[in-house]
Amino acid sequence: MADDNIFKVLEFDATTILDSIIVLILAYILVRVLSFILVKVSERVNRYRFSVKMMLPVLKFSIYGIALYHISGNILNLSPNQLLAISGLIGAGIGFGLKDLFADVIGGIVITLEKPYQVGDKIKIGEYYGEVSDIGIRATKLVTPEDNLVFAPNFMVFTQPVSNANAGGHELLAVIDLYIDSDSDAASAMKILKEAMITSKYVYVSKKRPYTVLLKDYPFYRRLRGKAYVNDLRYEFEFQSDVTRRAWDEFSRKGISAPKVNIMEAGTSGSGEIQ
Amino acid sequence: MGDEKTELIGFREEIANVQAAIADFESGKKLNIAIIAEPFAGRTAIANEIEKINAQKVTRLNLLCPVKNREEIALQGQSKRIVIIDNCHFLYMRKVGGFEIIEELLKLIENPDTMFITTWNLYSWKYLDEVIKIGKFFPVQINLPKLTADQIKESILSGYDKNEIKFLQDVGFENEKIIDFAKYQVMIKPLNKTINIPYLKISYDRLKVRLSRKKKVVAIEDLIFEKIKHISNGNPGVAGVIWQKSLEYPVIKPGNVKELSFNIDLDYDESFILGIILSMDSIGKRELAEIEGFEYQIDEIIFRLLKQGLIVMEDNNCRINPEALGSIVEFLKRSRLVW
């Protein structure tokens, strides 16, 4: 008798299959529509952008989960034995080649629950760096600084370290390195870099988001390192460019110069090799 | 008539605090004072009042535009021990090298023999407090409060004779429903179409009258000033502008007091420049170009701000449109361009 029930799994009629497909299509449409609305709403309420976008992956997994539950329980009317049989089939599928897909889905669930990153964060995962634009069932979409769309498989969260630059916050710490000649006035250069940072249209300064300017001496040049938070992480590179441009404009006016090419001269003297 | 009285309304406690600090200074304890408020909120009125009360003791410096020369704030030759500097936000510019004058002021105020009473735009103050910790130099910080409806009424009506203004009810007010359907127009840009979304509109005037009938009759003038207070958010300057726009001399009706809605649509550069104008009260095109860094963009940005009714031009300087102040502050805070 039990065996009969198991084999009934294969006895789906066309209506059952059609109903299941319709439910999946409806779930897909619902996910797309709600994602679209949430993204639009999040852009309108800029301050709470991340809070709204955080709901996206939870929403997706919930809708697809409910759709699958509805298909198995109400459309297919699967008994426990039938579920067991299907589980066996899925297990075999995973064994034969769906292993990665399964790992991606589990990775997606872990990302949703544990939140190592959220939609809108700037992350580095494996060799990829960019802004998380979507967390899907199978992959996380990243937009790189070159505006390329990268699909990073969700299972990477198990195998690769994840570096999150803002962890759900709006701001992101940007680092700007400028190199000046050893003979230039370092104090004046540090003041200029500080002012270029704190007057930038992209900066955000508060007690929790302070800025710093550091100086390091190298044999043939000095490195100025400015650290400040960008108001919105989407403007990370605009901020760096804005500060660099305005700092160098002022350096030129104040006679602060870039390192000379004496590295090459020193390196090539005598042996002709760079030391 | 009531100019002197008008300036005091709503700020008596703040003036008393300043007078207490002056008394402490005279007994040997120096405390510099910062009076902080948003545009149109009455900073200069307070400075005038303090100067008037302490006419024999103070000298005053009025800053009307961004200061570029440190000689403009030099105090050589002045013998009075209390210095009032109005509009101190003109002592800095948000650009590289734009803090030299304010650093000069901070050196000046270290002088133990002179007390400084300064006024600041709220948004400049918040910015400067984060980036150069200006608050440390001013132990007494006075934030001007928002006025109540009664204070706004007292302030505005002090400029008129008794019974000069007639407060009348709108025609058809009695027939107006407390809750009614209205249509909100939304523009769908990709389709270039406008759709009407029905929503429930609540008539707060009718609601207030209905609720208050059980207790006491609300005078029409109180209703009007409550509305003005709500729209101006207690800002006396904005309230004055709304009053002038609503008044059909000598008559004013509740229906004439209208809340303007500004649908602000700006890109990041335009929002930043709007934030600068808000923080500076009044600033010229050349200074804005120096701050923005790209002179060719400024005309276009100012055109966009003017077109949306967010700023006005006065003597070649850009100023915030008082009626748009609330919408602008909300928009810029949402964009995190003012703190």
XYZ file of C-alpha atoms in Angstrom:
614
model
C 0.000 0.000 0.000
C 2.781 2.341 0.993
C 4.599 1.516 -2.220
C 1.465 2.435 -4.191
C 1.414 5.864 -2.551
C 5.029 6.381 -3.378
C 4.469 5.649 -7.048
C 1.467 7.959 -7.081
C 4.037 10.715 -6.947
C 4.523 10.197 -10.623
C 0.813 10.290 -11.385
C 0.418 14.039 -11.737
C -2.118 15.104 -14.271
C -1.734 18.118 -16.508
C -3.974 20.302 -14.274
C -1.822 19.654 -11.209
C 1.348 20.522 -13.075
C -0.306 23.619 -14.564
C -1.537 24.741 -11.118
C 1.955 24.308 -9.693
C 3.494 26.301 -12.527
C 0.881 29.059 -12.075
C 1.668 29.259 -8.342
C 5.390 29.524 -9.080
C 4.790 32.197 -11.741
C 2.540 34.151 -9.349
C 5.193 33.872 -6.636
C 7.810 35.133 -9.097
C 5.617 38.059 -10.198
C 4.843 38.917 -6.563
C 8.553 38.877 -5.705
C 9.357 41.143 -8.676
C 6.551 43.597 -7.920
C 7.287 43.792 -4.188
C 11.035 44.117 -4.868
C 10.358 46.959 -7.298
C 8.105 48.766 -4.790
C 10.545 48.256 -1.902
C 13.492 49.545 -3.931
C 11.491 52.625 -4.997
C 10.320 53.250 -1.431
C 13.856 52.827 -0.089
C 15.157 55.485 -2.497
C 12.416 57.887 -1.368
C 13.241 57.450 2.309
C 16.976 57.820 1.927
C 17.749 57.764 5.621
C 16.044 54.374 6.088
C 17.207 52.953 2.764
C 19.034 50.014 4.279
C 16.267 49.115 6.714
C 13.794 48.855 3.843
C 16.159 46.961 1.545
C 16.974 44.525 4.338
C 13.475 43.138 3.924
C 14.110 42.072 0.310
C 15.836 38.713 0.825
C 13.527 37.778 3.718
C 10.555 38.555 1.505
C 11.868 36.464 -1.365
C 12.596 33.395 0.710
C 9.244 33.713 2.504
C 7.233 33.988 -0.732
C 9.015 31.104 -2.457
C 8.826 29.054 0.734
C 5.076 29.620 1.030
C 4.626 28.839 -2.682
C 6.477 25.522 -2.344
C 4.547 24.666 0.810
C 1.281 25.421 -0.991
C 2.264 23.300 -3.999
C 3.327 20.306 -1.936
C 0.482 20.500 0.563
C -2.562 21.753 -1.318
C -1.947 21.063 -5.009
C 0.058 17.849 -4.992
C -1.517 16.632 -1.716
C 1.658 14.787 -0.857
C 1.550 12.285 1.969
C 4.532 11.851 4.307
C 5.673 8.827 2.284
C 5.474 10.779 -0.933
C 7.445 13.619 0.608
C 10.028 11.047 1.640
C 10.184 9.734 -1.897
C 10.615 13.236 -3.304
C 13.299 13.943 -0.725
C 15.080 10.836 -2.000
C 14.836 12.106 -5.548
C 16.143 15.513 -4.505
C 18.965 13.807 -2.595
C 19.866 11.838 -5.692
C 19.702 15.031 -7.751
C 22.023 16.775 -5.354
C 24.364 13.804 -5.496
C 24.341 13.773 -9.289
C 25.066 17.433 -9.856
C 22.650 19.814 -8.121
C 25.010 19.984 -5.143
C 26.151 23.512 -5.969
C 22.617 24.774 -6.510
C 21.577 23.318 -3.165
C 24.617 24.890 -1.465
C 23.672 28.245 -3.032
C 20.100 28.034 -1.710
C 21.325 27.141 1.793
C 23.896 29.954 1.505
C 21.065 32.338 0.603
C 19.118 31.275 3.692
C 22.202 31.749 5.882
C 22.807 35.227 4.381
C 19.178 36.138 5.058
C 19.255 34.963 8.655
C 22.807 35.778 9.716
C 23.150 38.993 7.637
C 26.895 39.035 6.981
C 25.844 41.650 4.432
C 22.656 43.304 3.234
C 21.372 44.868 0.053
C 23.150 48.219 -0.306
C 26.354 47.205 1.541
C 29.784 47.497 -0.041
C 31.478 44.134 0.337
C 34.474 42.171 -0.766
C 33.786 38.488 -1.170
C 36.436 36.334 -2.747
C 37.932 38.383 -5.549
C 34.815 40.501 -6.021
C 34.289 44.018 -4.616
C 31.177 46.091 -5.082
C 27.782 47.199 -3.836
C 25.264 44.460 -3.112
C 22.318 45.201 -5.385
C 20.328 42.029 -4.728
C 20.456 38.823 -2.689
C 18.773 36.112 -4.737
C 17.928 32.476 -4.096
C 21.075 31.320 -5.902
C 23.442 34.261 -6.081
C 24.261 37.691 -4.712
C 24.404 40.470 -7.288
C 27.267 42.930 -6.907
C 27.800 46.104 -8.877
C 31.538 46.669 -9.183
C 33.215 50.109 -9.328
C 33.485 49.555 -13.098
C 29.680 49.145 -13.182
C 29.915 45.444 -14.008
C 27.241 43.179 -12.590
C 28.779 40.184 -10.824
C 26.735 37.181 -9.707
C 28.593 35.790 -6.698
C 27.215 32.323 -5.783
C 25.695 32.344 -2.303
C 27.760 29.336 -1.173
C 30.825 31.604 -1.226
C 29.686 32.854 2.161
C 30.820 29.433 3.527
C 34.112 29.268 1.709
C 35.366 32.860 1.404
C 35.923 35.585 3.991
C 33.433 38.430 3.597
C 34.669 41.972 4.172
C 31.824 44.423 4.720
C 32.835 48.097 4.472
C 29.738 49.652 6.023
C 27.752 46.834 7.697
C 24.311 48.268 7.100
C 25.309 51.910 7.638
C 24.986 54.695 5.109
C 28.515 55.895 5.575
C 31.710 54.272 4.456
C 35.253 55.035 5.536
C 37.175 56.199 2.496
C 40.967 56.331 2.474
C 42.804 58.868 0.342
C 46.562 58.640 -0.161
C 48.513 61.586 -1.530
C 52.276 61.521 -2.066
C 54.390 64.648 -1.744
C 58.033 65.482 -2.094
C 60.156 65.075 1.073
C 61.139 68.755 0.948
C 57.551 70.008 0.943
C 55.931 71.509 4.033
C 54.220 68.482 5.552
C 52.223 70.407 8.185
C 50.763 72.686 5.562
C 49.985 69.723 3.310
C 48.215 67.915 6.160
C 46.079 70.985 6.871
C 45.124 71.248 3.204
C 44.190 67.567 3.009
C 42.125 67.912 6.190
C 40.243 70.890 4.768
C 39.757 69.176 1.414
C 38.104 66.288 3.258
C 35.906 68.198 5.686
C 34.649 70.618 3.042
C 33.864 67.965 0.448
C 30.227 67.786 -0.583
C 30.355 64.015 0.002
C 31.756 63.993 3.546
C 29.942 62.992 6.719
C 31.500 63.887 10.056
C 30.137 63.159 13.510
C 31.452 62.013 16.875
C 31.067 58.418 15.745
C 32.399 59.181 12.266
C 35.587 61.191 12.838
C 38.275 62.014 10.296
C 42.044 61.711 10.536
C 45.088 62.773 8.554
C 48.291 60.774 8.942
C 51.788 61.317 7.667
C 54.398 58.677 6.875
C 57.931 59.339 5.804
C 59.550 57.218 3.110
C 63.139 57.562 1.864
C 62.232 59.661 -1.184
C 58.746 60.967 -0.493
C 56.059 61.434 2.146
C 52.681 59.815 2.176
C 49.649 61.705 3.463
C 46.767 59.421 4.336
C 43.348 60.970 4.917
C 40.506 58.938 6.348
C 36.952 60.235 6.426
C 33.449 58.896 6.020
C 31.561 59.419 2.812
C 27.960 60.574 3.297
C 26.548 57.828 1.084
C 28.642 54.817 0.196
C 27.551 55.134 -3.428
C 29.781 58.218 -3.662
C 32.969 56.553 -2.404
C 34.958 57.171 -5.581
C 33.490 60.630 -6.217
C 34.580 61.566 -2.684
C 38.132 60.338 -3.239
C 38.306 62.163 -6.567
C 36.853 65.402 -5.156
C 39.284 65.481 -2.225
C 42.288 64.595 -4.391
C 41.474 67.269 -6.988
C 40.907 70.078 -4.500
C 43.901 69.114 -2.339
C 46.239 69.127 -5.360
C 44.857 72.465 -6.568
C 45.807 73.949 -3.206
C 49.137 72.089 -3.060
C 50.048 73.739 -6.381
C 49.142 77.187 -5.034
C 51.185 76.605 -1.863
C 54.219 75.168 -3.677
C 53.806 71.656 -2.366
C 55.064 69.337 -5.039
C 54.740 65.704 -6.006
C 57.703 63.357 -5.387
C 60.536 63.848 -7.831
C 61.703 61.011 -9.996
C 64.856 60.548 -7.949
C 63.685 57.045 -7.035
C 64.575 56.062 -10.543
C 67.779 58.113 -10.489
C 68.883 56.536 -7.208
C 67.877 53.109 -8.345
C 69.693 53.222 -11.638
C 72.916 54.848 -10.431
C 75.943 52.626 -10.744
C 74.579 49.171 -11.469
C 71.735 50.325 -13.649
C 69.278 48.244 -11.576
C 66.426 49.505 -9.493
C 67.244 48.927 -5.848
C 4.669 100.859 16.246
C 5.641 97.738 18.146
C 8.990 96.814 16.603
C 10.918 96.901 19.856
C 8.261 94.911 21.634
C 7.937 92.473 18.741
C 11.602 91.518 18.897
C 11.304 90.456 22.497
C 8.248 88.281 22.255
C 9.066 84.659 22.869
C 12.743 85.257 23.729
C 12.565 86.772 27.193
C 14.171 83.763 28.863
C 17.018 83.731 26.326
C 17.719 87.429 26.878
C 17.681 86.855 30.624
C 20.299 84.108 30.171
C 22.515 86.471 28.171
C 22.140 89.158 30.834
C 23.077 86.634 33.520
C 26.237 85.703 31.570
C 27.111 89.419 31.229
C 26.668 89.840 34.986
C 28.996 86.851 35.560
C 31.565 88.418 33.220
C 31.442 91.661 35.148
C 32.109 89.748 38.338
C 35.147 88.062 36.796
C 33.807 84.897 35.127
C 34.107 85.045 31.352
C 31.733 82.932 29.263
C 31.454 83.453 25.520
C 27.940 83.109 24.163
C 26.648 81.557 20.944
C 23.050 82.311 19.973
C 21.996 79.688 17.463
C 18.888 79.558 15.282
C 17.700 78.600 11.838
C 17.155 81.288 9.173
C 14.378 83.833 9.887
C 14.153 82.729 13.537
C 15.085 86.066 15.124
C 18.840 85.983 15.790
C 19.415 89.590 14.762
C 16.388 90.733 16.766
C 17.952 89.263 19.900
C 21.327 90.850 19.075
C 19.557 94.206 18.683
C 17.836 93.791 22.021
C 21.037 92.850 23.830
C 22.809 95.828 22.283
C 19.981 98.118 23.345
C 19.960 96.865 26.922
C 23.750 97.110 27.245
C 24.336 100.127 25.012
C 27.110 101.574 27.188
C 29.047 98.340 27.480
C 29.026 96.727 24.055
C 30.442 97.200 20.626
C 28.838 95.462 17.677
C 30.040 93.921 14.434
C 27.412 93.166 11.808
C 28.461 90.648 9.187
C 26.339 90.797 6.058
C 28.285 88.591 3.644
C 31.164 86.072 3.770
C 34.220 87.746 5.289
C 37.370 87.418 3.183
C 39.762 89.743 4.963
C 40.801 89.220 8.564
C 40.995 93.004 9.066
C 37.205 93.050 8.898
C 37.018 91.434 12.318
C 39.989 93.220 13.866
C 38.968 94.910 17.116
C 41.889 97.329 17.535
C 40.913 100.605 19.076
C 37.646 99.495 20.580
C 37.528 100.052 24.315
C 34.368 98.221 25.285
C 34.728 94.851 26.932
C 31.703 93.129 25.383
C 31.622 92.436 21.648
C 28.511 91.341 19.755
C 29.191 89.689 16.389
C 26.052 89.052 14.374
C 25.963 86.312 11.684
C 29.214 84.560 12.560
C 28.516 81.882 9.939
C 29.926 84.449 7.461
C 33.344 83.831 9.006
C 33.892 80.569 7.138
C 33.450 79.191 3.646
C 33.096 75.518 2.902
C 36.231 75.260 0.788
C 39.946 74.585 1.201
C 41.388 77.631 2.970
C 37.901 78.734 4.023
C 38.545 78.482 7.783
C 41.251 81.145 8.142
C 38.928 83.909 9.326
C 37.076 81.758 11.826
C 40.429 80.557 13.199
C 41.276 84.242 13.653
C 38.065 84.721 15.636
C 38.884 81.719 17.817
C 42.256 83.326 18.585
C 40.527 86.616 19.402
C 38.046 85.096 21.814
C 40.861 83.637 23.900
C 41.359 87.196 25.188
C 40.258 86.999 28.842
C 39.342 90.705 28.978
C 36.682 90.596 26.264
C 33.392 88.750 26.219
C 31.981 87.685 22.864
C 28.269 87.360 22.150
C 27.860 85.751 18.754
C 24.931 84.667 16.579
C 25.050 81.667 14.247
C 22.970 79.963 11.619
C 21.894 76.625 13.138
C 23.073 74.489 10.190
C 26.468 76.205 9.958
C 26.866 75.786 13.696
C 26.111 72.048 13.561
C 28.584 71.605 10.697
C 31.330 73.611 12.422
C 30.712 71.827 15.697
C 31.389 68.475 14.010
C 34.387 69.495 11.894
C 36.246 71.995 14.119
C 34.462 71.481 17.469
C 33.433 75.115 17.694
C 31.130 74.422 20.644
C 34.177 74.112 22.917
C 34.851 77.839 22.537
C 31.348 78.913 23.535
C 30.352 77.549 26.942
C 26.960 79.313 26.795
C 24.935 78.113 23.819
C 21.448 79.461 23.426
C 19.175 77.766 20.912
C 16.261 80.015 20.073
C 12.946 78.272 20.752
C 10.039 77.929 18.358
C 7.260 80.401 19.069
C 3.817 79.248 20.183
C 0.665 80.296 18.320
C -0.071 82.861 21.044
C 3.418 84.342 20.785
C 3.140 84.578 16.994
C -0.249 86.259 17.415
C 1.134 88.712 19.945
C 4.157 89.418 17.779
C 2.234 89.986 14.539
C -0.695 91.913 15.996
C 1.647 94.226 17.903
C 2.280 95.890 14.546
C -1.399 96.881 14.188
C -3.905 98.933 16.132
C -6.544 97.187 18.190
C -9.419 95.931 15.963
C -7.530 97.078 12.875
C -7.494 93.549 11.449
C -10.794 91.769 10.800
C -10.812 87.999 11.225
C -13.613 86.492 9.151
C -14.811 82.970 8.609
C -14.608 81.533 5.065
C -17.807 81.409 3.057
C -19.118 77.834 3.077
C -16.946 76.873 6.045
C -19.979 75.528 7.924
C -20.772 73.193 5.024
C -17.230 71.876 4.772
C -16.902 68.223 5.771
C -14.435 67.126 8.422
C -13.391 64.156 6.301
C -13.785 64.240 2.543
C -12.296 62.601 -0.525
C -9.698 64.558 -2.464
C -7.473 63.688 -5.393
C -3.682 63.622 -5.246
C -2.013 64.059 -8.611
C 0.993 61.912 -9.352
C 3.102 62.370 -12.459
C 4.396 59.151 -14.037
C 7.466 60.395 -15.841
C 8.169 57.386 -18.124
C 4.591 57.493 -19.465
C 4.358 61.288 -19.301
C 0.930 60.918 -17.696
C -0.701 62.285 -14.590
C -2.945 60.057 -12.508
C -5.287 61.034 -9.691
C -5.089 58.976 -6.535
C -8.085 59.469 -4.225
C -7.278 59.990 -0.560
C -9.109 61.031 2.589
C -8.646 64.702 3.335
C -9.173 65.870 6.894
C -10.190 69.472 7.480
C -8.242 70.339 10.605
C -10.028 73.689 10.880
C -13.434 72.002 10.972
C -12.159 69.265 13.268
C -10.734 71.768 15.718
C -13.952 73.758 15.778
C -16.050 70.599 16.192
C -13.924 69.252 19.017
C -13.721 72.544 20.839
C -17.432 73.267 20.745
C -17.936 70.945 23.648
C -15.600 73.022 25.788
C -15.350 76.543 24.473
C -15.785 78.480 21.272
C -12.516 78.869 19.342
C -12.037 82.393 18.062
C -11.352 82.587 14.341
C -8.169 84.532 14.978
C -6.883 81.778 17.230
C -7.653 79.272 14.508
C -5.724 81.386 12.003
C -2.661 81.790 14.226
C -2.710 78.089 15.108
C -2.589 77.390 11.387
C 0.216 79.904 10.821
C 2.175 78.373 13.693
C 1.691 74.885 12.253
C 2.848 75.919 8.759
C 5.782 78.042 9.963
C 6.820 75.505 12.611
C 7.041 78.357 15.108
C 9.580 80.330 13.052
C 8.697 84.030 13.506
C 10.158 85.156 10.180
C 8.337 82.484 8.221
C 5.148 83.187 10.177
C 5.414 86.864 9.202
C 5.728 85.978 5.510
C 2.723 83.628 5.675
C 0.729 86.337 7.452
C 1.546 88.914 4.779
C 0.620 86.505 1.991
C -2.661 85.525 3.623
C -3.778 89.018 4.605
C -6.216 90.825 2.306
C -5.918 94.013 4.310
C -7.712 94.517 6.616
C -9.335 91.086 6.326
C -7.889 87.641 6.915
C -9.715 84.298 6.628
C -8.571 80.806 7.657
C -8.931 79.602 4.068
C -6.373 82.173 2.902
C -3.678 80.685 5.121
C -2.419 77.973 2.824
C 0.349 75.479 3.281
C 2.489 75.357 0.162
C 3.864 72.004 -0.765
C 7.253 71.859 -2.488
C 7.935 68.714 -4.428
C 11.737 68.942 -4.379
C 13.455 67.183 -7.256
C 17.204 67.868 -7.165
C 20.373 65.957 -7.979
C 23.252 65.696 -5.510
C 25.125 68.841 -6.640
C 21.939 70.931 -6.544
C 21.068 69.568 -3.105
C 24.555 70.397 -1.832
C 24.323 74.003 -3.066
C 20.851 74.303 -1.531
C 22.377 73.105 1.754
C 25.086 75.773 1.492
C 22.483 78.508 0.906
C 20.479 77.234 3.883
C 23.611 77.240 6.062
C 24.759 80.718 5.037
C 21.399 82.599 5.082
C 22.539 84.646 2.094
C 25.370 84.010 -0.340
C 26.465 85.333 -3.721
C 26.924 83.406 -6.936
C 30.698 83.914 -6.928
C 31.078 82.406 -3.461
C 28.881 79.483 -4.454
C 31.088 78.897 -7.507
C 34.173 78.908 -5.270
C 32.566 76.297 -3.031
C 31.240 74.114 -5.842
C 34.544 74.302 -7.690
C 33.031 74.326 -11.168
C 31.906 77.833 -12.072
C 30.086 76.772 -15.216
C 27.632 74.650 -13.200
C 26.473 77.337 -10.808
C 24.163 79.248 -13.161
C 22.391 76.041 -14.073
C 22.039 74.982 -10.425
C 20.702 78.383 -9.338
C 18.243 78.339 -12.230
C 16.924 74.934 -11.086
C 16.596 76.108 -7.461
C 14.806 79.289 -8.529
C 12.497 77.379 -10.857
C 11.371 75.089 -8.050
C 10.687 78.101 -5.830
C 13.242 77.025 -3.224
C 15.377 80.157 -3.259
C 14.972 83.826 -4.074
C 17.524 86.309 -5.402
C 18.010 89.495 -3.378
C 20.747 91.971 -4.333
C 22.491 89.272 -6.380
C 22.535 86.992 -3.340
C 20.741 83.675 -3.038
C 18.438 83.244 -0.051
C 16.078 80.498 1.014
C 12.420 81.151 0.190
C 10.932 81.403 3.706
C 7.815 79.490 2.682
C 9.940 76.570 1.494
C 12.122 76.426 4.620
C 10.347 73.460 6.230
C 10.342 71.381 3.025
C 14.002 72.211 2.333
C 15.184 71.242 5.818
C 13.242 67.988 5.674
C 14.645 67.190 2.217
C 18.252 67.994 3.138
C 18.077 66.051 6.387
C 16.721 63.067 4.489
C 19.643 63.404 2.062
C 21.995 63.871 5.049
C 23.375 67.125 3.639
C 22.561 69.072 6.770
C 23.005 67.559 10.207
